[in-house]
mmCIF file of C-alpha atoms and ligand atoms in Angstrom:
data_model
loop_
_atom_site.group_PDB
_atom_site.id
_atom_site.type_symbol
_atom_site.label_atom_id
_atom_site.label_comp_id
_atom_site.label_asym_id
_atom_site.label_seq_id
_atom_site.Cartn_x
_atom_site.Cartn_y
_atom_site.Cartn_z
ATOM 1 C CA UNK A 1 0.000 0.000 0.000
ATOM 2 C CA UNK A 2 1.692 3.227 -0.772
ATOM 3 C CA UNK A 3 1.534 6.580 1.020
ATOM 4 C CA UNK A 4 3.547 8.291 -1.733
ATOM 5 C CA UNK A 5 0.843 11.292 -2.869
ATOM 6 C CA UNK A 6 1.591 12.712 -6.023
ATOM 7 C CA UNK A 7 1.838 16.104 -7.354
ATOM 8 C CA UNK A 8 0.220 17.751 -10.283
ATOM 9 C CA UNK A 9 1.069 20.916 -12.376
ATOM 10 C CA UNK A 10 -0.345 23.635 -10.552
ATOM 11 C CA UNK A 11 -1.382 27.007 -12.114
ATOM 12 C CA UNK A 12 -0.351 29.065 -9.446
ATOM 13 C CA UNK A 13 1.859 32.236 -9.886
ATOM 14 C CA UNK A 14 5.644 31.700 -9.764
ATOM 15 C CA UNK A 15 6.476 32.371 -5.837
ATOM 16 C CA UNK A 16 2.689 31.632 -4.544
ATOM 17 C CA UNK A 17 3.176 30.618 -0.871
ATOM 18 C CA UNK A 18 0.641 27.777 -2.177
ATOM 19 C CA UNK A 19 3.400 25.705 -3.186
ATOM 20 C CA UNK A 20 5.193 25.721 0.529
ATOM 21 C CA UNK A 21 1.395 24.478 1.504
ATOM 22 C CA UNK A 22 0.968 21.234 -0.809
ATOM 23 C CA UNK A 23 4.817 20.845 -0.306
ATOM 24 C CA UNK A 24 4.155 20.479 3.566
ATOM 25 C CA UNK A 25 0.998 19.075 3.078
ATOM 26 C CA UNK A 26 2.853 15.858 1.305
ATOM 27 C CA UNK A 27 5.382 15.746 3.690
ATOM 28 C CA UNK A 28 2.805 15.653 6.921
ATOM 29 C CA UNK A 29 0.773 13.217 5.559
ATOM 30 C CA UNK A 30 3.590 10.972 4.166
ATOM 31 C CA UNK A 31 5.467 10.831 7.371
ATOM 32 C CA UNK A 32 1.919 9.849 9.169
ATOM 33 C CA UNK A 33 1.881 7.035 7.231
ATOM 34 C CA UNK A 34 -1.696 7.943 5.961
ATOM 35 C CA UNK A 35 -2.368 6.135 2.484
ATOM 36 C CA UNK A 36 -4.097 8.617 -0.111
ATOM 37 C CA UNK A 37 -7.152 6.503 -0.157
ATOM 38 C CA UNK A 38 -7.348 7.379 3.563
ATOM 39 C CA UNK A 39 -7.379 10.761 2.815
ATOM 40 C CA UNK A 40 -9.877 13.243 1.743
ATOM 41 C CA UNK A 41 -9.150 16.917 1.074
ATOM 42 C CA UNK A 42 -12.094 19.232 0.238
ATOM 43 C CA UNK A 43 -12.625 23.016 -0.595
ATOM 44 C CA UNK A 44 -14.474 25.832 -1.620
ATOM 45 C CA UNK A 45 -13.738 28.633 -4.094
ATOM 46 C CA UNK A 46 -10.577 30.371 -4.333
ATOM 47 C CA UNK A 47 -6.886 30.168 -5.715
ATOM 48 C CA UNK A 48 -6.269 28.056 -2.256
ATOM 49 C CA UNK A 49 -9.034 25.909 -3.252
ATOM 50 C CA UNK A 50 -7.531 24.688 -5.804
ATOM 51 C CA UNK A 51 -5.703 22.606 -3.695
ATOM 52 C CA UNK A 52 -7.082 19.276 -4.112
ATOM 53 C CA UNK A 53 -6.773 19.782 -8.051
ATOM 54 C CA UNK A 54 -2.813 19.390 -7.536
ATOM 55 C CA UNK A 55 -2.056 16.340 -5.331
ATOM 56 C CA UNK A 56 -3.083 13.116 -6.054
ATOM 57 C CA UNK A 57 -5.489 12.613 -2.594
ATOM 58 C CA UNK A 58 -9.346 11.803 -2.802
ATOM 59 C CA UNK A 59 -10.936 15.148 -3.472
ATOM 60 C CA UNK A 60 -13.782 17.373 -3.511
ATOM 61 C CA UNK A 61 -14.349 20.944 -4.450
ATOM 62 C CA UNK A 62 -17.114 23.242 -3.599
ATOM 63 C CA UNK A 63 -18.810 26.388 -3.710
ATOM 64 C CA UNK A 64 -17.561 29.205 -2.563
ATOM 65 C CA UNK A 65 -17.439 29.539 1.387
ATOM 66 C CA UNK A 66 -19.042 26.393 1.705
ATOM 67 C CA UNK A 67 -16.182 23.994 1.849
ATOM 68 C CA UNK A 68 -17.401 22.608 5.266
ATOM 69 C CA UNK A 69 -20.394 21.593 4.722
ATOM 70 C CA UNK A 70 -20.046 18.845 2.557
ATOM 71 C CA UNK A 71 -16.429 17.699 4.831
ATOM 72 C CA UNK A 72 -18.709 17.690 7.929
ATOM 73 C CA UNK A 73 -21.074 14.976 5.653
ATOM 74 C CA UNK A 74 -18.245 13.066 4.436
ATOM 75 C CA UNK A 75 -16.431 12.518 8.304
ATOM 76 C CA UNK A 76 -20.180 11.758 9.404
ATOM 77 C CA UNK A 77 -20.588 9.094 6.589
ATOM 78 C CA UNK A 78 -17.133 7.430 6.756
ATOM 79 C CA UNK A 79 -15.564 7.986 10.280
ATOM 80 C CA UNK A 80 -12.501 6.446 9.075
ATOM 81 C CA UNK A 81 -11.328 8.895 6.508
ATOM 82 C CA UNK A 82 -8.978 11.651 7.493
ATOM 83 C CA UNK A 83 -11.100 14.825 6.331
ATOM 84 C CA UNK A 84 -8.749 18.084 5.687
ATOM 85 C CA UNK A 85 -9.921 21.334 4.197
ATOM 86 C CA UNK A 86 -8.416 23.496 2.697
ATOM 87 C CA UNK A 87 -9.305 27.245 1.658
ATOM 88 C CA UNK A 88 -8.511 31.092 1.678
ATOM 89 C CA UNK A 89 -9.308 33.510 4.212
ATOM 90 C CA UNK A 90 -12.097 34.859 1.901
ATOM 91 C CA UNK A 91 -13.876 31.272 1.659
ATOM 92 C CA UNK A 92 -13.402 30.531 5.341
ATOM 93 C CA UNK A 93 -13.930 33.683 7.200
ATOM 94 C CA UNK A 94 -15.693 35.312 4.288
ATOM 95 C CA UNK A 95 -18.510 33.843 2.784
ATOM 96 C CA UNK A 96 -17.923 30.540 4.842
ATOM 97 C CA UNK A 97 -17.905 32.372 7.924
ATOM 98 C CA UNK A 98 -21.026 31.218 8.894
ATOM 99 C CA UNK A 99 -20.341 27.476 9.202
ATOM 100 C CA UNK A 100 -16.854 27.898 10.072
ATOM 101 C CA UNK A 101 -18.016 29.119 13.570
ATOM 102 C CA UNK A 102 -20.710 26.255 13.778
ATOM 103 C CA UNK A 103 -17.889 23.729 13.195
ATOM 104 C CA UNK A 104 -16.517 24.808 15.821
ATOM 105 C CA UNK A 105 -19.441 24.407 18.121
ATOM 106 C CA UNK A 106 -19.958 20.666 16.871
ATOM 107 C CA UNK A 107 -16.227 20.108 17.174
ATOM 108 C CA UNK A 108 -16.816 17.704 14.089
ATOM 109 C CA UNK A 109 -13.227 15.697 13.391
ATOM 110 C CA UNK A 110 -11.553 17.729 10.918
ATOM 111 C CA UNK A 111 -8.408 19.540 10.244
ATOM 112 C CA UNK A 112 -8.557 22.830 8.523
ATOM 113 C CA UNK A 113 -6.168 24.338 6.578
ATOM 114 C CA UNK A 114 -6.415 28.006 6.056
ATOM 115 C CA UNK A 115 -4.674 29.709 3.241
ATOM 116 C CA UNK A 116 -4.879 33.090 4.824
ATOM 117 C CA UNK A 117 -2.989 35.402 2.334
ATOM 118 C CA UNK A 118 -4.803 38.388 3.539
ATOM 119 C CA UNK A 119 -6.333 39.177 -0.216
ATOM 120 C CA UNK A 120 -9.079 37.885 -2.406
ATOM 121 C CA UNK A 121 -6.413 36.457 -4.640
ATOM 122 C CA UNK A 122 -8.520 34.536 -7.382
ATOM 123 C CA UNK A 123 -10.783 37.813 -7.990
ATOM 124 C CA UNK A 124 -7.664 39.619 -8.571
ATOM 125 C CA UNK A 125 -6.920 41.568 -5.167
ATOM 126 C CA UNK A 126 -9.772 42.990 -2.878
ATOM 127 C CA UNK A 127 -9.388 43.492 0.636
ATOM 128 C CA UNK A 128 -11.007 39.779 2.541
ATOM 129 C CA UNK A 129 -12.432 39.770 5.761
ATOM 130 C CA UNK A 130 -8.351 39.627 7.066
ATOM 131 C CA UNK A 131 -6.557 42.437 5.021
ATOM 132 C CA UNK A 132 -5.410 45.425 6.942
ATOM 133 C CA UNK A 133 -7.429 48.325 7.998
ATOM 134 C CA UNK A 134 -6.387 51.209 5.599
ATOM 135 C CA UNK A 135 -4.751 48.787 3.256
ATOM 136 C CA UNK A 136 -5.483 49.999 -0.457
ATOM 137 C CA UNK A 137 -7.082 47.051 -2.538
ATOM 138 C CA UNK A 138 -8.004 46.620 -6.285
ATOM 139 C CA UNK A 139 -11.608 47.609 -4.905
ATOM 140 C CA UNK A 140 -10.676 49.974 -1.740
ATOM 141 C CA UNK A 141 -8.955 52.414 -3.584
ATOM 142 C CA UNK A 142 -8.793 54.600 -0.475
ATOM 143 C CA UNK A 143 -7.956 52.055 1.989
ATOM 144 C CA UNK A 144 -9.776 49.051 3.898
ATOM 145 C CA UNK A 145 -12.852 50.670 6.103
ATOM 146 C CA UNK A 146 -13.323 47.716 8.212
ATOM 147 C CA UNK A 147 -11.409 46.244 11.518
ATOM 148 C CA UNK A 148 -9.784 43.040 10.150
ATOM 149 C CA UNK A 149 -11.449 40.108 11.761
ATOM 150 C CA UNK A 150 -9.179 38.066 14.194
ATOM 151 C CA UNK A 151 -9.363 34.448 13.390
ATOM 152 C CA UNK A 152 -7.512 32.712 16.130
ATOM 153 C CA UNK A 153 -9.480 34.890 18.704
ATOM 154 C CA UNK A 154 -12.948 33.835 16.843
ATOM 155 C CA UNK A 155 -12.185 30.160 17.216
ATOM 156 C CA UNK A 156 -10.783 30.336 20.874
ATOM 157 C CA UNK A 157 -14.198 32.174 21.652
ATOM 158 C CA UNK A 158 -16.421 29.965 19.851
ATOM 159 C CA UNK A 159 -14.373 26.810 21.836
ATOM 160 C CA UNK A 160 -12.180 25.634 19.549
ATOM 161 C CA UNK A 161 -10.108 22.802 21.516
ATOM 162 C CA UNK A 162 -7.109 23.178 18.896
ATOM 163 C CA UNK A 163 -5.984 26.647 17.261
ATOM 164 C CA UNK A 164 -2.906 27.498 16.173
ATOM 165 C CA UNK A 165 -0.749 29.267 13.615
ATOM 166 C CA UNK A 166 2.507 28.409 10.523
ATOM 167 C CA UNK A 167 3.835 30.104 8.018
ATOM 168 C CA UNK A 168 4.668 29.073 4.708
ATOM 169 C CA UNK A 169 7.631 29.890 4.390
ATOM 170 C CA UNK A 170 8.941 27.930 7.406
ATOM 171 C CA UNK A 171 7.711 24.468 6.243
ATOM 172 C CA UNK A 172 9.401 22.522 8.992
ATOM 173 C CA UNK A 173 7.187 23.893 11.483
ATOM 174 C CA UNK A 174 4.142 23.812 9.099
ATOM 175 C CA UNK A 175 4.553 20.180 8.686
ATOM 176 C CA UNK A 176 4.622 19.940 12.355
ATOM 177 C CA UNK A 177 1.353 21.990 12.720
ATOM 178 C CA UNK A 178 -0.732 20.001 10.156
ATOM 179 C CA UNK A 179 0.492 16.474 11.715
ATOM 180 C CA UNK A 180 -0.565 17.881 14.835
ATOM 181 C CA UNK A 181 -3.775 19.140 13.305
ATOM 182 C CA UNK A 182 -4.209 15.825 11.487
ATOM 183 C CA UNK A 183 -4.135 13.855 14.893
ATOM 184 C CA UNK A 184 -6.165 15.994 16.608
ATOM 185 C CA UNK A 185 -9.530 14.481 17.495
ATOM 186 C CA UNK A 186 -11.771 17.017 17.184
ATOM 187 C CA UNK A 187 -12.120 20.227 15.043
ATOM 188 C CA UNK A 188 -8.802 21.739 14.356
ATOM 189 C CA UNK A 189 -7.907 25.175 12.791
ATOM 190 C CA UNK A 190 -4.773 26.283 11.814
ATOM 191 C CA UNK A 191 -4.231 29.614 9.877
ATOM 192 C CA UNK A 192 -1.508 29.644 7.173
ATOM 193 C CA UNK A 193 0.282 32.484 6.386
ATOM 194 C CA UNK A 194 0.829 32.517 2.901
ATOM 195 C CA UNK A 195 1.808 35.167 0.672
ATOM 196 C CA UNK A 196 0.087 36.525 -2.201
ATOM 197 C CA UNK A 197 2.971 37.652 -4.922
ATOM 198 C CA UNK A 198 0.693 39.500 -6.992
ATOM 199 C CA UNK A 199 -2.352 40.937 -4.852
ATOM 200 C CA UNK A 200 -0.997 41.877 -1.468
ATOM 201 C CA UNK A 201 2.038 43.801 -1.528
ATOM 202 C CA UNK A 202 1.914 44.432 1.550
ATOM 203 C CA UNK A 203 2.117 41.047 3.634
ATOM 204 C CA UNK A 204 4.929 39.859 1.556
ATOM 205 C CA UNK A 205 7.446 36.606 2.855
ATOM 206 C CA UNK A 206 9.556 39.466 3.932
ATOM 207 C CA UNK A 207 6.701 41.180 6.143
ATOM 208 C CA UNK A 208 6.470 37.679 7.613
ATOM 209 C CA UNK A 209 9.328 36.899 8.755
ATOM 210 C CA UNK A 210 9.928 40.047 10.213
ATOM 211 C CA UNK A 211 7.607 40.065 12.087
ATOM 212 C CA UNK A 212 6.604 36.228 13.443
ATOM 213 C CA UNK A 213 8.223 34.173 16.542
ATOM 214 C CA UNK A 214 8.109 30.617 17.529
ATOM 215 C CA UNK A 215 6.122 30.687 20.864
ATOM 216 C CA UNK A 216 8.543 29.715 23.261
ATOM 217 C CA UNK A 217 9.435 25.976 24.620
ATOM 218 C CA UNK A 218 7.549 26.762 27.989
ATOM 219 C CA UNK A 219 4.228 28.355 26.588
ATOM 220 C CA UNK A 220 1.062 26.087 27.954
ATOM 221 C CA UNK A 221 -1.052 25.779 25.640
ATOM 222 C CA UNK A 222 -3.747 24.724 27.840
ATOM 223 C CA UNK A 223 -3.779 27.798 29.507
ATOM 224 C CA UNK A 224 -7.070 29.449 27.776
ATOM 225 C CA UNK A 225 -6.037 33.286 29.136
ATOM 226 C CA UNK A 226 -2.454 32.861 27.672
ATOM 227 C CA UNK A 227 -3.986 31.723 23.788
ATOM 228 C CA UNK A 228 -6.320 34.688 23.506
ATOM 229 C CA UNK A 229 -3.366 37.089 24.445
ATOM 230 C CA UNK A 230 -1.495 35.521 21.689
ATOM 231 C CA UNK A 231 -3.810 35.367 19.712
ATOM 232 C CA UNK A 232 -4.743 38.915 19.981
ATOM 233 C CA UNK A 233 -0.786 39.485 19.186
ATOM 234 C CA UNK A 234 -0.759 41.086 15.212
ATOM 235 C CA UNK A 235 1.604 43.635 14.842
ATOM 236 C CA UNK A 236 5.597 44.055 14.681
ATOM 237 C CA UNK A 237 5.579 40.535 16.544
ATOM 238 C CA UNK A 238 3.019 37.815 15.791
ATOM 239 C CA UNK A 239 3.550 34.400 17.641
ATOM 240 C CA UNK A 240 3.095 30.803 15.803
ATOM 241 C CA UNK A 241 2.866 27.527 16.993
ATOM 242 C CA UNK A 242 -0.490 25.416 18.618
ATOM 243 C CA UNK A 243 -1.560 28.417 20.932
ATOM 244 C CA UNK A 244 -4.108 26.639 22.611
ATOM 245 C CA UNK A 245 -5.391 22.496 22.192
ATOM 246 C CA UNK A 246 -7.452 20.555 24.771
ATOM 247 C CA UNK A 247 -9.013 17.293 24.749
ATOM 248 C CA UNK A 248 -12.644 17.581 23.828
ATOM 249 C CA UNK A 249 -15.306 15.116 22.711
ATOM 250 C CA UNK A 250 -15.650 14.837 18.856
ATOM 251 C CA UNK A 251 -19.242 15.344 17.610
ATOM 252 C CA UNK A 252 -19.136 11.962 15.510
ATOM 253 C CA UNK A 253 -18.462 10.855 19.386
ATOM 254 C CA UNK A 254 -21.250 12.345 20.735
ATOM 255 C CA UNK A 255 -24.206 9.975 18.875
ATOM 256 C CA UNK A 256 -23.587 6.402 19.713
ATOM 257 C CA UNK A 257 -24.816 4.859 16.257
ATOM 258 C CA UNK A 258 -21.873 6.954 14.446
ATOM 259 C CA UNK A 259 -19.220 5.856 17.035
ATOM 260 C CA UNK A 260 -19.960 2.136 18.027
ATOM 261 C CA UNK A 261 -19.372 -0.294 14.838
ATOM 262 C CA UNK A 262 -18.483 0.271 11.290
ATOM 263 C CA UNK A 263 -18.490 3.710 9.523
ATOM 264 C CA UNK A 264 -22.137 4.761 8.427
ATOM 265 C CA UNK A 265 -20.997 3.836 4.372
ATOM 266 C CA UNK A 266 -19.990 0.458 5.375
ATOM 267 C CA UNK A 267 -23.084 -0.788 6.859
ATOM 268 C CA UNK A 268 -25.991 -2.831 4.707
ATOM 269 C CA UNK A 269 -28.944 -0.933 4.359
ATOM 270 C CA UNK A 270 -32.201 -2.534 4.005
ATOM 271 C CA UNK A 271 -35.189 -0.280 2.781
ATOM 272 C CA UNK A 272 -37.591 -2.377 4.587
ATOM 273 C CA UNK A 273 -36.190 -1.261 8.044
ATOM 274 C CA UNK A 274 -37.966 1.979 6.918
ATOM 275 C CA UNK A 275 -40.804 0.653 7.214
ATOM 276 C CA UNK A 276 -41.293 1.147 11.233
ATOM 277 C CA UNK A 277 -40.758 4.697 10.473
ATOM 278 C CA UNK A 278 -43.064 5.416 8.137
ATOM 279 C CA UNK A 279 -45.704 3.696 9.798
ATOM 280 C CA UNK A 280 -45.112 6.319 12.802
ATOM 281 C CA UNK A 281 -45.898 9.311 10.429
ATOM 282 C CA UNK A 282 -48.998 7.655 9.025
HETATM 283 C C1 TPP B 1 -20.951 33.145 -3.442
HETATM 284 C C2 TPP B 1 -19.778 33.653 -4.222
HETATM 285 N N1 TPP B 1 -19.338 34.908 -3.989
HETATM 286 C C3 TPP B 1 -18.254 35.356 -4.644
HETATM 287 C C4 TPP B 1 -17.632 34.574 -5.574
HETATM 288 C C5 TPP B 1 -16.435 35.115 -6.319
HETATM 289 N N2 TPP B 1 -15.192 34.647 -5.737
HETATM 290 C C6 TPP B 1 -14.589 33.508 -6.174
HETATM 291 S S1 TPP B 1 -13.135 33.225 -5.410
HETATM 292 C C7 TPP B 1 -13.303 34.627 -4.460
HETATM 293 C C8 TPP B 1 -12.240 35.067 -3.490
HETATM 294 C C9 TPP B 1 -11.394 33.976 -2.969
HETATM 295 O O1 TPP B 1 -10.557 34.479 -1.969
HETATM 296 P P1 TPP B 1 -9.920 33.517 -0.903
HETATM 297 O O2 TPP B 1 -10.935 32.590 -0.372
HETATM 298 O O3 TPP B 1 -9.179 34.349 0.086
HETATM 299 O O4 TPP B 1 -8.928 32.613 -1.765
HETATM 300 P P2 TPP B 1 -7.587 33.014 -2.546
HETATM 301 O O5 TPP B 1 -7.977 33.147 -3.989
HETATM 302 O O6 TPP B 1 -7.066 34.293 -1.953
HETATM 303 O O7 TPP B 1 -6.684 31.843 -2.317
HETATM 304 C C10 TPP B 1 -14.486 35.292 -4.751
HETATM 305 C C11 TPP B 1 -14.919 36.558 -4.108
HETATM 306 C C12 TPP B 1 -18.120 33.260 -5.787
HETATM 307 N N3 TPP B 1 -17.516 32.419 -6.628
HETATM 308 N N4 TPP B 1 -19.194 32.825 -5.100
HETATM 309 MG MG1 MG B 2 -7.179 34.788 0.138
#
């Protein structure tokens, strides 16, 4: 059985902090050992989203903001696939913002990915729900009006039991973050800093590094008061690394049927067992 996953020509722009992404993304998922058949990666809208187009994993892509959905049906069908999603910041936090906070709630088994490269990229450069107050966009030709919404804050508050933060261009520690996403059992969000070459000249690689720090060897990241701080830290020093992860029940774990015996696609279905049922509503 192999757990080689192959890569595909993307059609990403030369220097896309994409690349570091699916690069890492191999790498994490090779090193756990998890077969590609195993594996399911799904996504919305977006240059991120394009994603599952460009390595050789089971895949599915959907509309725009609404990548959850459908990865919260597939863990609930088949328990035994890993489910990852991958999007932008504009298709999570965006127009997915909506269920991303309800995921969080249910603390369904999934690891998300966030390409967060501060821009709409794929619509060619307005300002998404994470670009910079005052920052001039394609569209805000006078600067950003809004306060840029704080992810890692959002899903602390909403009860998140695993947040944390990478880079792209520091795909050592990435590939560390998405194992640790990966094996997380429960809902797990990690936002990726990846640069947009084209759109956002603003957070560039070199804005980056400048400004981000491993959190140190002694941070607890069970401490809940410590993770907001940090994650409330976005300026000339922003901190990455898990900030905060718990143990929390799953919601596949929370209805016995899903969690004791075989996952929901494996089991026979018999149309007579409906019967019952309908004979209650008639
Ligand atoms: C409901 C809906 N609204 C808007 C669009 C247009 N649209 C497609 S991709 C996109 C922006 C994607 O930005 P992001 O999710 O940050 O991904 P990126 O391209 O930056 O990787 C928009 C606004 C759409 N396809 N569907
Ligand atoms: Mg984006």
């Amino acid at each position: 059985m192999t757990t080689e996953y192959k890569l595909y020509e993307p059609a990403w722009c030369p220097g896309c902090g994409n690349f570091m992404i699916r690069t890492a993304l191999k790498q994490a998922l090779e090193e756990l050992e998890i077969p590609p058949h195993e594996a399911v990666l799904v996504s919305g809208i977006g240059q991120a989203a394009k994603a599952p187009h460009y390595i050789g994993i089971n895949g599915f892509n959907g509309l725009h903001g609404r990548a959850l959905p459908p990865a919260i049906g597939i863990k609930l069908s088949n328990k035994n696939l890993n489910v990852i999603v991958e999007s932008g910041d504009g298709d999570t936090y965006g127009e997915g913002g909506n269920h991303f906070i309800h995921a969080i709630r249910r603390n369904i088994n999934i690891a998300h990915f966030v390409h967060d490269n501060q821009i709409y990229g794929l619509t060619k450069g307005q300002g998404s729900p994470t670009t910079a107050m005052g920052q001039v966009t394609t569209l805000h030709f006078d600067g950003v009006k809004s306060e840029p919404l704080k992810p890692l804050a959002l899903s602390l508050t909403m009860g998140a039991g695993f947040v944390a933060r990478a880079f792209s261009g520091d795909i050592p520690h990435l590939v560390e973050m998405m194992k640790e996403a990966i094996l997380y059992k429960g809902y797990a969000h990690l936002d990726i800093f990846q640069p947009c070459v084209v759109w956002n000249k603003v957070n560039t690689f070199a804005w980056y590094k400048e400004r981000v720090y491993h959190l140190p060897d002694d941070y607890d990241y069970t401490d809940y008061d410590a993770a907001y701080k940090k994650a409330m830290e976005f300026g000339d020093r922003i901190p990455i690394g898990i900030l905060y992860k718990v143990e929390k029940e799953s919601y596949e774990d929370k209805f016995e049927f899903i969690k004791d015996g075989p996952p929901l696609v494996n089991r026979e279905l018999n149309p007579l067992d409906a019967e019952k049922l309908m004979r209650d509503f008639m």
